[in-house]
Amino acid sequence: MTSLRATTDVLRSTLARAQEERGQRPDLVDGPDGPECEWAAYERARMHETVNAIRAERLLPAAPVEDIIRAEQLAVGHSDYSRKFAFYCAELGEK
């Protein structure tokens, strides 16, 4: 069984790769709470895909995007946002 730490590391890497592409997504798009930066929606989508890939490997049902949004909202405003977002998403891969 994969540890929570290892799952967090996988998700942190996913997020870091997505963050490297921020410059390629400068537009505003519709988000869960109204207009948002396109790069934010992209990063959330990559995390959602990765969480569900992890869940599928563990024979768990897919997590709804609302779970990813909640994980992201818990991390927003923290100086270690990326680490917290990855950790909260990793917890979703566990249950």
PDB file of N, CA and C in Angstrom:
ATOM      1  N   MET A   1       0.845  -1.186   0.000  1.00  0.00           N
ATOM      2  CA  MET A   1       0.000   0.000   0.000  1.00  0.00           C
ATOM      3  C   MET A   1       0.885   1.242   0.000  1.00  0.00           C
ATOM      4  N   THR A   2       0.498   2.210  -0.741  1.00  0.00           N
ATOM      5  CA  THR A   2       1.251   3.453  -0.852  1.00  0.00           C
ATOM      6  C   THR A   2       0.968   4.342   0.351  1.00  0.00           C
ATOM      7  N   SER A   3       2.003   4.980   0.849  1.00  0.00           N
ATOM      8  CA  SER A   3       1.836   5.848   2.004  1.00  0.00           C
ATOM      9  C   SER A   3       1.227   7.190   1.607  1.00  0.00           C
ATOM     10  N   LEU A   4       0.636   7.848   2.589  1.00  0.00           N
ATOM     11  CA  LEU A   4       0.076   9.174   2.370  1.00  0.00           C
ATOM     12  C   LEU A   4       1.165  10.133   1.907  1.00  0.00           C
ATOM     13  N   ARG A   5       2.343   9.988   2.444  1.00  0.00           N
ATOM     14  CA  ARG A   5       3.469  10.847   2.045  1.00  0.00           C
ATOM     15  C   ARG A   5       3.823  10.645   0.573  1.00  0.00           C
ATOM     16  N   ALA A   6       3.871   9.399   0.138  1.00  0.00           N
ATOM     17  CA  ALA A   6       4.199   9.117  -1.267  1.00  0.00           C
ATOM     18  C   ALA A   6       3.110   9.655  -2.190  1.00  0.00           C
ATOM     19  N   THR A   7       1.862   9.496  -1.780  1.00  0.00           N
ATOM     20  CA  THR A   7       0.757  10.021  -2.583  1.00  0.00           C
ATOM     21  C   THR A   7       0.823  11.544  -2.644  1.00  0.00           C
ATOM     22  N   THR A   8       1.144  12.172  -1.516  1.00  0.00           N
ATOM     23  CA  THR A   8       1.304  13.627  -1.487  1.00  0.00           C
ATOM     24  C   THR A   8       2.411  14.057  -2.443  1.00  0.00           C
ATOM     25  N   ASP A   9       3.513  13.319  -2.459  1.00  0.00           N
ATOM     26  CA  ASP A   9       4.624  13.651  -3.357  1.00  0.00           C
ATOM     27  C   ASP A   9       4.208  13.563  -4.821  1.00  0.00           C
ATOM     28  N   VAL A  10       3.438  12.542  -5.167  1.00  0.00           N
ATOM     29  CA  VAL A  10       2.949  12.405  -6.544  1.00  0.00           C
ATOM     30  C   VAL A  10       2.079  13.600  -6.909  1.00  0.00           C
ATOM     31  N   LEU A  11       1.182  13.961  -6.017  1.00  0.00           N
ATOM     32  CA  LEU A  11       0.279  15.080  -6.301  1.00  0.00           C
ATOM     33  C   LEU A  11       1.015  16.410  -6.293  1.00  0.00           C
ATOM     34  N   ARG A  12       2.020  16.548  -5.447  1.00  0.00           N
ATOM     35  CA  ARG A  12       2.827  17.781  -5.438  1.00  0.00           C
ATOM     36  C   ARG A  12       3.563  17.925  -6.764  1.00  0.00           C
ATOM     37  N   SER A  13       4.072  16.833  -7.301  1.00  0.00           N
ATOM     38  CA  SER A  13       4.745  16.864  -8.603  1.00  0.00           C
ATOM     39  C   SER A  13       3.771  17.219  -9.718  1.00  0.00           C
ATOM     40  N   THR A  14       2.574  16.660  -9.656  1.00  0.00           N
ATOM     41  CA  THR A  14       1.538  16.981 -10.641  1.00  0.00           C
ATOM     42  C   THR A  14       1.243  18.474 -10.622  1.00  0.00           C
ATOM     43  N   LEU A  15       1.065  19.014  -9.429  1.00  0.00           N
ATOM     44  CA  LEU A  15       0.759  20.428  -9.285  1.00  0.00           C
ATOM     45  C   LEU A  15       1.922  21.290  -9.765  1.00  0.00           C
ATOM     46  N   ALA A  16       3.135  20.920  -9.423  1.00  0.00           N
ATOM     47  CA  ALA A  16       4.310  21.703  -9.840  1.00  0.00           C
ATOM     48  C   ALA A  16       4.425  21.747 -11.363  1.00  0.00           C
ATOM     49  N   ARG A  17       4.188  20.617 -12.023  1.00  0.00           N
ATOM     50  CA  ARG A  17       4.241  20.593 -13.494  1.00  0.00           C
ATOM     51  C   ARG A  17       3.160  21.497 -14.084  1.00  0.00           C
ATOM     52  N   ALA A  18       1.968  21.450 -13.507  1.00  0.00           N
ATOM     53  CA  ALA A  18       0.879  22.302 -13.995  1.00  0.00           C
ATOM     54  C   ALA A  18       1.201  23.775 -13.757  1.00  0.00           C
ATOM     55  N   GLN A  19       1.802  24.083 -12.618  1.00  0.00           N
ATOM     56  CA  GLN A  19       2.146  25.465 -12.297  1.00  0.00           C
ATOM     57  C   GLN A  19       3.192  26.030 -13.253  1.00  0.00           C
ATOM     58  N   GLU A  20       4.046  25.179 -13.777  1.00  0.00           N
ATOM     59  CA  GLU A  20       5.054  25.626 -14.741  1.00  0.00           C
ATOM     60  C   GLU A  20       4.421  26.150 -16.022  1.00  0.00           C
ATOM     61  N   GLU A  21       3.162  25.806 -16.260  1.00  0.00           N
ATOM     62  CA  GLU A  21       2.473  26.206 -17.487  1.00  0.00           C
ATOM     63  C   GLU A  21       1.576  27.425 -17.302  1.00  0.00           C
ATOM     64  N   ARG A  22       1.671  28.088 -16.182  1.00  0.00           N
ATOM     65  CA  ARG A  22       0.786  29.229 -15.915  1.00  0.00           C
ATOM     66  C   ARG A  22       0.850  30.287 -17.011  1.00  0.00           C
ATOM     67  N   GLY A  23       2.015  30.559 -17.519  1.00  0.00           N
ATOM     68  CA  GLY A  23       2.178  31.576 -18.553  1.00  0.00           C
ATOM     69  C   GLY A  23       1.443  31.252 -19.845  1.00  0.00           C
ATOM     70  N   GLN A  24       1.128  29.995 -20.048  1.00  0.00           N
ATOM     71  CA  GLN A  24       0.429  29.570 -21.259  1.00  0.00           C
ATOM     72  C   GLN A  24      -1.093  29.700 -21.120  1.00  0.00           C
ATOM     73  N   ARG A  25      -1.565  30.100 -19.934  1.00  0.00           N
ATOM     74  CA  ARG A  25      -3.000  30.176 -19.675  1.00  0.00           C
ATOM     75  C   ARG A  25      -3.358  31.507 -19.018  1.00  0.00           C
ATOM     76  N   PRO A  26      -3.263  32.606 -19.773  1.00  0.00           N
ATOM     77  CA  PRO A  26      -3.447  33.937 -19.185  1.00  0.00           C
ATOM     78  C   PRO A  26      -4.903  34.429 -19.124  1.00  0.00           C
ATOM     79  N   ASP A  27      -5.826  33.694 -19.694  1.00  0.00           N
ATOM     80  CA  ASP A  27      -7.201  34.181 -19.815  1.00  0.00           C
ATOM     81  C   ASP A  27      -8.015  33.948 -18.546  1.00  0.00           C
ATOM     82  N   LEU A  28      -9.192  34.554 -18.525  1.00  0.00           N
ATOM     83  CA  LEU A  28     -10.173  34.281 -17.486  1.00  0.00           C
ATOM     84  C   LEU A  28     -11.178  33.271 -18.018  1.00  0.00           C
ATOM     85  N   VAL A  29     -11.604  32.361 -17.148  1.00  0.00           N
ATOM     86  CA  VAL A  29     -12.594  31.351 -17.497  1.00  0.00           C
ATOM     87  C   VAL A  29     -13.640  31.298 -16.386  1.00  0.00           C
ATOM     88  N   ASP A  30     -14.745  30.631 -16.654  1.00  0.00           N
ATOM     89  CA  ASP A  30     -15.761  30.445 -15.623  1.00  0.00           C
ATOM     90  C   ASP A  30     -15.258  29.425 -14.610  1.00  0.00           C
ATOM     91  N   GLY A  31     -15.314  29.793 -13.347  1.00  0.00           N
ATOM     92  CA  GLY A  31     -14.904  28.904 -12.270  1.00  0.00           C
ATOM     93  C   GLY A  31     -16.061  28.610 -11.352  1.00  0.00           C
ATOM     94  N   PRO A  32     -15.825  27.860 -10.298  1.00  0.00           N
ATOM     95  CA  PRO A  32     -16.902  27.486  -9.390  1.00  0.00           C
ATOM     96  C   PRO A  32     -17.534  28.679  -8.663  1.00  0.00           C
ATOM     97  N   ASP A  33     -16.784  29.754  -8.519  1.00  0.00           N
ATOM     98  CA  ASP A  33     -17.297  30.944  -7.832  1.00  0.00           C
ATOM     99  C   ASP A  33     -17.320  32.167  -8.737  1.00  0.00           C
ATOM    100  N   GLY A  34     -17.351  31.956 -10.048  1.00  0.00           N
ATOM    101  CA  GLY A  34     -17.323  33.062 -10.997  1.00  0.00           C
ATOM    102  C   GLY A  34     -16.038  33.048 -11.808  1.00  0.00           C
ATOM    103  N   PRO A  35     -15.722  34.160 -12.465  1.00  0.00           N
ATOM    104  CA  PRO A  35     -14.512  34.200 -13.294  1.00  0.00           C
ATOM    105  C   PRO A  35     -13.250  33.922 -12.462  1.00  0.00           C
ATOM    106  N   GLU A  36     -12.333  33.178 -13.075  1.00  0.00           N
ATOM    107  CA  GLU A  36     -11.059  32.889 -12.432  1.00  0.00           C
ATOM    108  C   GLU A  36      -9.988  32.766 -13.504  1.00  0.00           C
ATOM    109  N   CYS A  37      -8.757  32.781 -13.067  1.00  0.00           N
ATOM    110  CA  CYS A  37      -7.631  32.617 -13.992  1.00  0.00           C
ATOM    111  C   CYS A  37      -7.687  31.223 -14.614  1.00  0.00           C
ATOM    112  N   GLU A  38      -7.430  31.190 -15.898  1.00  0.00           N
ATOM    113  CA  GLU A  38      -7.449  29.914 -16.621  1.00  0.00           C
ATOM    114  C   GLU A  38      -6.460  28.924 -16.012  1.00  0.00           C
ATOM    115  N   TRP A  39      -5.284  29.428 -15.590  1.00  0.00           N
ATOM    116  CA  TRP A  39      -4.278  28.531 -15.024  1.00  0.00           C
ATOM    117  C   TRP A  39      -4.774  27.878 -13.733  1.00  0.00           C
ATOM    118  N   ALA A  40      -5.590  28.569 -12.946  1.00  0.00           N
ATOM    119  CA  ALA A  40      -6.106  27.983 -11.710  1.00  0.00           C
ATOM    120  C   ALA A  40      -7.042  26.821 -12.026  1.00  0.00           C
ATOM    121  N   ALA A  41      -7.896  27.006 -13.009  1.00  0.00           N
ATOM    122  CA  ALA A  41      -8.808  25.942 -13.420  1.00  0.00           C
ATOM    123  C   ALA A  41      -8.029  24.748 -13.968  1.00  0.00           C
ATOM    124  N   TYR A  42      -6.972  25.025 -14.723  1.00  0.00           N
ATOM    125  CA  TYR A  42      -6.140  23.959 -15.288  1.00  0.00           C
ATOM    126  C   TYR A  42      -5.474  23.149 -14.176  1.00  0.00           C
ATOM    127  N   GLU A  43      -4.900  23.847 -13.198  1.00  0.00           N
ATOM    128  CA  GLU A  43      -4.218  23.152 -12.108  1.00  0.00           C
ATOM    129  C   GLU A  43      -5.194  22.286 -11.316  1.00  0.00           C
ATOM    130  N   ARG A  44      -6.369  22.808 -11.052  1.00  0.00           N
ATOM    131  CA  ARG A  44      -7.387  22.044 -10.333  1.00  0.00           C
ATOM    132  C   ARG A  44      -7.798  20.810 -11.153  1.00  0.00           C
ATOM    133  N   ALA A  45      -7.938  20.968 -12.456  1.00  0.00           N
ATOM    134  CA  ALA A  45      -8.309  19.840 -13.321  1.00  0.00           C
ATOM    135  C   ALA A  45      -7.235  18.759 -13.313  1.00  0.00           C
ATOM    136  N   ARG A  46      -5.966  19.154 -13.343  1.00  0.00           N
ATOM    137  CA  ARG A  46      -4.887  18.163 -13.303  1.00  0.00           C
ATOM    138  C   ARG A  46      -4.901  17.416 -11.972  1.00  0.00           C
ATOM    139  N   MET A  47      -5.154  18.133 -10.884  1.00  0.00           N
ATOM    140  CA  MET A  47      -5.208  17.480  -9.574  1.00  0.00           C
ATOM    141  C   MET A  47      -6.402  16.526  -9.516  1.00  0.00           C
ATOM    142  N   HIS A  48      -7.523  16.935 -10.068  1.00  0.00           N
ATOM    143  CA  HIS A  48      -8.712  16.081 -10.095  1.00  0.00           C
ATOM    144  C   HIS A  48      -8.424  14.799 -10.874  1.00  0.00           C
ATOM    145  N   GLU A  49      -7.808  14.934 -12.026  1.00  0.00           N
ATOM    146  CA  GLU A  49      -7.467  13.756 -12.841  1.00  0.00           C
ATOM    147  C   GLU A  49      -6.521  12.821 -12.081  1.00  0.00           C
ATOM    148  N   THR A  50      -5.533  13.387 -11.427  1.00  0.00           N
ATOM    149  CA  THR A  50      -4.537  12.562 -10.736  1.00  0.00           C
ATOM    150  C   THR A  50      -5.146  11.881  -9.518  1.00  0.00           C
ATOM    151  N   VAL A  51      -5.941  12.611  -8.743  1.00  0.00           N
ATOM    152  CA  VAL A  51      -6.625  11.996  -7.593  1.00  0.00           C
ATOM    153  C   VAL A  51      -7.466  10.821  -8.075  1.00  0.00           C
ATOM    154  N   ASN A  52      -8.191  11.007  -9.157  1.00  0.00           N
ATOM    155  CA  ASN A  52      -9.053   9.921  -9.627  1.00  0.00           C
ATOM    156  C   ASN A  52      -8.266   8.771 -10.234  1.00  0.00           C
ATOM    157  N   ALA A  53      -7.102   9.036 -10.792  1.00  0.00           N
ATOM    158  CA  ALA A  53      -6.247   7.943 -11.262  1.00  0.00           C
ATOM    159  C   ALA A  53      -5.753   7.120 -10.062  1.00  0.00           C
ATOM    160  N   ILE A  54      -5.387   7.806  -9.001  1.00  0.00           N
ATOM    161  CA  ILE A  54      -4.943   7.122  -7.779  1.00  0.00           C
ATOM    162  C   ILE A  54      -6.096   6.310  -7.189  1.00  0.00           C
ATOM    163  N   ARG A  55      -7.268   6.920  -7.143  1.00  0.00           N
ATOM    164  CA  ARG A  55      -8.435   6.227  -6.597  1.00  0.00           C
ATOM    165  C   ARG A  55      -8.781   4.996  -7.454  1.00  0.00           C
ATOM    166  N   ALA A  56      -8.660   5.125  -8.755  1.00  0.00           N
ATOM    167  CA  ALA A  56      -8.954   3.987  -9.638  1.00  0.00           C
ATOM    168  C   ALA A  56      -7.982   2.836  -9.379  1.00  0.00           C
ATOM    169  N   GLU A  57      -6.707   3.153  -9.185  1.00  0.00           N
ATOM    170  CA  GLU A  57      -5.713   2.114  -8.867  1.00  0.00           C
ATOM    171  C   GLU A  57      -6.071   1.386  -7.578  1.00  0.00           C
ATOM    172  N   ARG A  58      -6.721   2.086  -6.678  1.00  0.00           N
ATOM    173  CA  ARG A  58      -7.095   1.528  -5.369  1.00  0.00           C
ATOM    174  C   ARG A  58      -8.525   0.987  -5.363  1.00  0.00           C
ATOM    175  N   LEU A  59      -9.104   0.924  -6.563  1.00  0.00           N
ATOM    176  CA  LEU A  59     -10.463   0.402  -6.748  1.00  0.00           C
ATOM    177  C   LEU A  59     -11.500   1.198  -5.955  1.00  0.00           C
ATOM    178  N   LEU A  60     -11.277   2.499  -5.858  1.00  0.00           N
ATOM    179  CA  LEU A  60     -12.210   3.410  -5.206  1.00  0.00           C
ATOM    180  C   LEU A  60     -12.978   4.179  -6.270  1.00  0.00           C
ATOM    181  N   PRO A  61     -14.191   4.605  -5.968  1.00  0.00           N
ATOM    182  CA  PRO A  61     -14.947   5.397  -6.947  1.00  0.00           C
ATOM    183  C   PRO A  61     -14.305   6.767  -7.142  1.00  0.00           C
ATOM    184  N   ALA A  62     -14.593   7.366  -8.255  1.00  0.00           N
ATOM    185  CA  ALA A  62     -14.045   8.691  -8.571  1.00  0.00           C
ATOM    186  C   ALA A  62     -14.524   9.722  -7.554  1.00  0.00           C
ATOM    187  N   ALA A  63     -13.639  10.646  -7.242  1.00  0.00           N
ATOM    188  CA  ALA A  63     -13.990  11.769  -6.364  1.00  0.00           C
ATOM    189  C   ALA A  63     -14.589  12.876  -7.223  1.00  0.00           C
ATOM    190  N   PRO A  64     -15.648  13.506  -6.757  1.00  0.00           N
ATOM    191  CA  PRO A  64     -16.214  14.621  -7.522  1.00  0.00           C
ATOM    192  C   PRO A  64     -15.295  15.834  -7.456  1.00  0.00           C
ATOM    193  N   VAL A  65     -15.393  16.668  -8.457  1.00  0.00           N
ATOM    194  CA  VAL A  65     -14.563  17.865  -8.505  1.00  0.00           C
ATOM    195  C   VAL A  65     -14.801  18.750  -7.285  1.00  0.00           C
ATOM    196  N   GLU A  66     -15.977  18.685  -6.700  1.00  0.00           N
ATOM    197  CA  GLU A  66     -16.265  19.480  -5.503  1.00  0.00           C
ATOM    198  C   GLU A  66     -15.326  19.136  -4.358  1.00  0.00           C
ATOM    199  N   ASP A  67     -14.883  17.881  -4.281  1.00  0.00           N
ATOM    200  CA  ASP A  67     -13.915  17.493  -3.251  1.00  0.00           C
ATOM    201  C   ASP A  67     -12.569  18.172  -3.492  1.00  0.00           C
ATOM    202  N   ILE A  68     -12.181  18.289  -4.755  1.00  0.00           N
ATOM    203  CA  ILE A  68     -10.927  18.951  -5.099  1.00  0.00           C
ATOM    204  C   ILE A  68     -11.032  20.445  -4.793  1.00  0.00           C
ATOM    205  N   ILE A  69     -12.172  21.021  -5.094  1.00  0.00           N
ATOM    206  CA  ILE A  69     -12.390  22.444  -4.813  1.00  0.00           C
ATOM    207  C   ILE A  69     -12.281  22.701  -3.313  1.00  0.00           C
ATOM    208  N   ARG A  70     -12.869  21.821  -2.500  1.00  0.00           N
ATOM    209  CA  ARG A  70     -12.771  21.983  -1.034  1.00  0.00           C
ATOM    210  C   ARG A  70     -11.323  21.865  -0.571  1.00  0.00           C
ATOM    211  N   ALA A  71     -10.586  20.915  -1.124  1.00  0.00           N
ATOM    212  CA  ALA A  71      -9.177  20.753  -0.759  1.00  0.00           C
ATOM    213  C   ALA A  71      -8.391  22.010  -1.130  1.00  0.00           C
ATOM    214  N   GLU A  72      -8.670  22.542  -2.295  1.00  0.00           N
ATOM    215  CA  GLU A  72      -7.991  23.753  -2.745  1.00  0.00           C
ATOM    216  C   GLU A  72      -8.333  24.933  -1.831  1.00  0.00           C
ATOM    217  N   GLN A  73      -9.581  25.073  -1.473  1.00  0.00           N
ATOM    218  CA  GLN A  73     -10.005  26.186  -0.619  1.00  0.00           C
ATOM    219  C   GLN A  73      -9.347  26.117   0.756  1.00  0.00           C
ATOM    220  N   LEU A  74      -9.125  24.918   1.262  1.00  0.00           N
ATOM    221  CA  LEU A  74      -8.432  24.774   2.543  1.00  0.00           C
ATOM    222  C   LEU A  74      -6.981  25.248   2.458  1.00  0.00           C
ATOM    223  N   ALA A  75      -6.383  25.113   1.289  1.00  0.00           N
ATOM    224  CA  ALA A  75      -4.973  25.477   1.104  1.00  0.00           C
ATOM    225  C   ALA A  75      -4.772  26.947   0.763  1.00  0.00           C
ATOM    226  N   VAL A  76      -5.774  27.581   0.174  1.00  0.00           N
ATOM    227  CA  VAL A  76      -5.651  28.972  -0.276  1.00  0.00           C
ATOM    228  C   VAL A  76      -5.266  29.874   0.894  1.00  0.00           C
ATOM    229  N   GLY A  77      -4.302  30.753   0.635  1.00  0.00           N
ATOM    230  CA  GLY A  77      -3.871  31.727   1.627  1.00  0.00           C
ATOM    231  C   GLY A  77      -2.712  31.272   2.484  1.00  0.00           C
ATOM    232  N   HIS A  78      -2.356  30.014   2.411  1.00  0.00           N
ATOM    233  CA  HIS A  78      -1.223  29.511   3.189  1.00  0.00           C
ATOM    234  C   HIS A  78       0.080  29.732   2.425  1.00  0.00           C
ATOM    235  N   SER A  79       1.137  29.990   3.152  1.00  0.00           N
ATOM    236  CA  SER A  79       2.439  30.192   2.506  1.00  0.00           C
ATOM    237  C   SER A  79       2.922  28.907   1.836  1.00  0.00           C
ATOM    238  N   ASP A  80       2.438  27.774   2.293  1.00  0.00           N
ATOM    239  CA  ASP A  80       2.798  26.485   1.696  1.00  0.00           C
ATOM    240  C   ASP A  80       1.594  25.888   0.958  1.00  0.00           C
ATOM    241  N   TYR A  81       0.921  26.758   0.202  1.00  0.00           N
ATOM    242  CA  TYR A  81      -0.291  26.385  -0.540  1.00  0.00           C
ATOM    243  C   TYR A  81      -0.102  25.090  -1.328  1.00  0.00           C
ATOM    244  N   SER A  82       0.960  24.996  -2.090  1.00  0.00           N
ATOM    245  CA  SER A  82       1.144  23.825  -2.957  1.00  0.00           C
ATOM    246  C   SER A  82       1.246  22.545  -2.146  1.00  0.00           C
ATOM    247  N   ARG A  83       1.991  22.588  -1.063  1.00  0.00           N
ATOM    248  CA  ARG A  83       2.135  21.405  -0.219  1.00  0.00           C
ATOM    249  C   ARG A  83       0.794  21.029   0.415  1.00  0.00           C
ATOM    250  N   LYS A  84       0.071  22.021   0.914  1.00  0.00           N
ATOM    251  CA  LYS A  84      -1.217  21.747   1.552  1.00  0.00           C
ATOM    252  C   LYS A  84      -2.243  21.227   0.543  1.00  0.00           C
ATOM    253  N   PHE A  85      -2.309  21.844  -0.628  1.00  0.00           N
ATOM    254  CA  PHE A  85      -3.245  21.390  -1.649  1.00  0.00           C
ATOM    255  C   PHE A  85      -2.936  19.937  -2.011  1.00  0.00           C
ATOM    256  N   ALA A  86      -1.670  19.626  -2.214  1.00  0.00           N
ATOM    257  CA  ALA A  86      -1.281  18.254  -2.546  1.00  0.00           C
ATOM    258  C   ALA A  86      -1.647  17.295  -1.416  1.00  0.00           C
ATOM    259  N   PHE A  87      -1.391  17.692  -0.175  1.00  0.00           N
ATOM    260  CA  PHE A  87      -1.703  16.829   0.971  1.00  0.00           C
ATOM    261  C   PHE A  87      -3.201  16.582   1.085  1.00  0.00           C
ATOM    262  N   TYR A  88      -3.999  17.630   0.995  1.00  0.00           N
ATOM    263  CA  TYR A  88      -5.445  17.464   1.112  1.00  0.00           C
ATOM    264  C   TYR A  88      -5.989  16.599  -0.022  1.00  0.00           C
ATOM    265  N   CYS A  89      -5.429  16.738  -1.204  1.00  0.00           N
ATOM    266  CA  CYS A  89      -5.843  15.871  -2.320  1.00  0.00           C
ATOM    267  C   CYS A  89      -5.376  14.434  -2.086  1.00  0.00           C
ATOM    268  N   ALA A  90      -4.199  14.263  -1.499  1.00  0.00           N
ATOM    269  CA  ALA A  90      -3.718  12.918  -1.194  1.00  0.00           C
ATOM    270  C   ALA A  90      -4.654  12.208  -0.216  1.00  0.00           C
ATOM    271  N   GLU A  91      -5.176  12.970   0.738  1.00  0.00           N
ATOM    272  CA  GLU A  91      -6.137  12.378   1.681  1.00  0.00           C
ATOM    273  C   GLU A  91      -7.369  11.854   0.926  1.00  0.00           C
ATOM    274  N   LEU A  92      -7.754  12.544  -0.143  1.00  0.00           N
ATOM    275  CA  LEU A  92      -8.899  12.076  -0.939  1.00  0.00           C
ATOM    276  C   LEU A  92      -8.589  10.737  -1.616  1.00  0.00           C
ATOM    277  N   GLY A  93      -7.329  10.508  -1.908  1.00  0.00           N
ATOM    278  CA  GLY A  93      -6.930   9.245  -2.515  1.00  0.00           C
ATOM    279  C   GLY A  93      -6.955   8.081  -1.544  1.00  0.00           C
ATOM    280  N   GLU A  94      -7.061   8.401  -0.263  1.00  0.00           N
ATOM    281  CA  GLU A  94      -7.023   7.382   0.775  1.00  0.00           C
ATOM    282  C   GLU A  94      -8.410   6.870   1.159  1.00  0.00           C
ATOM    283  N   LYS A  95      -9.438   7.673   0.916  1.00  0.00           N
ATOM    284  CA  LYS A  95     -10.764   7.277   1.390  1.00  0.00           C
ATOM    285  C   LYS A  95     -11.771   7.162   0.286  1.00  0.00           C
TER     286      LYS A  95
END
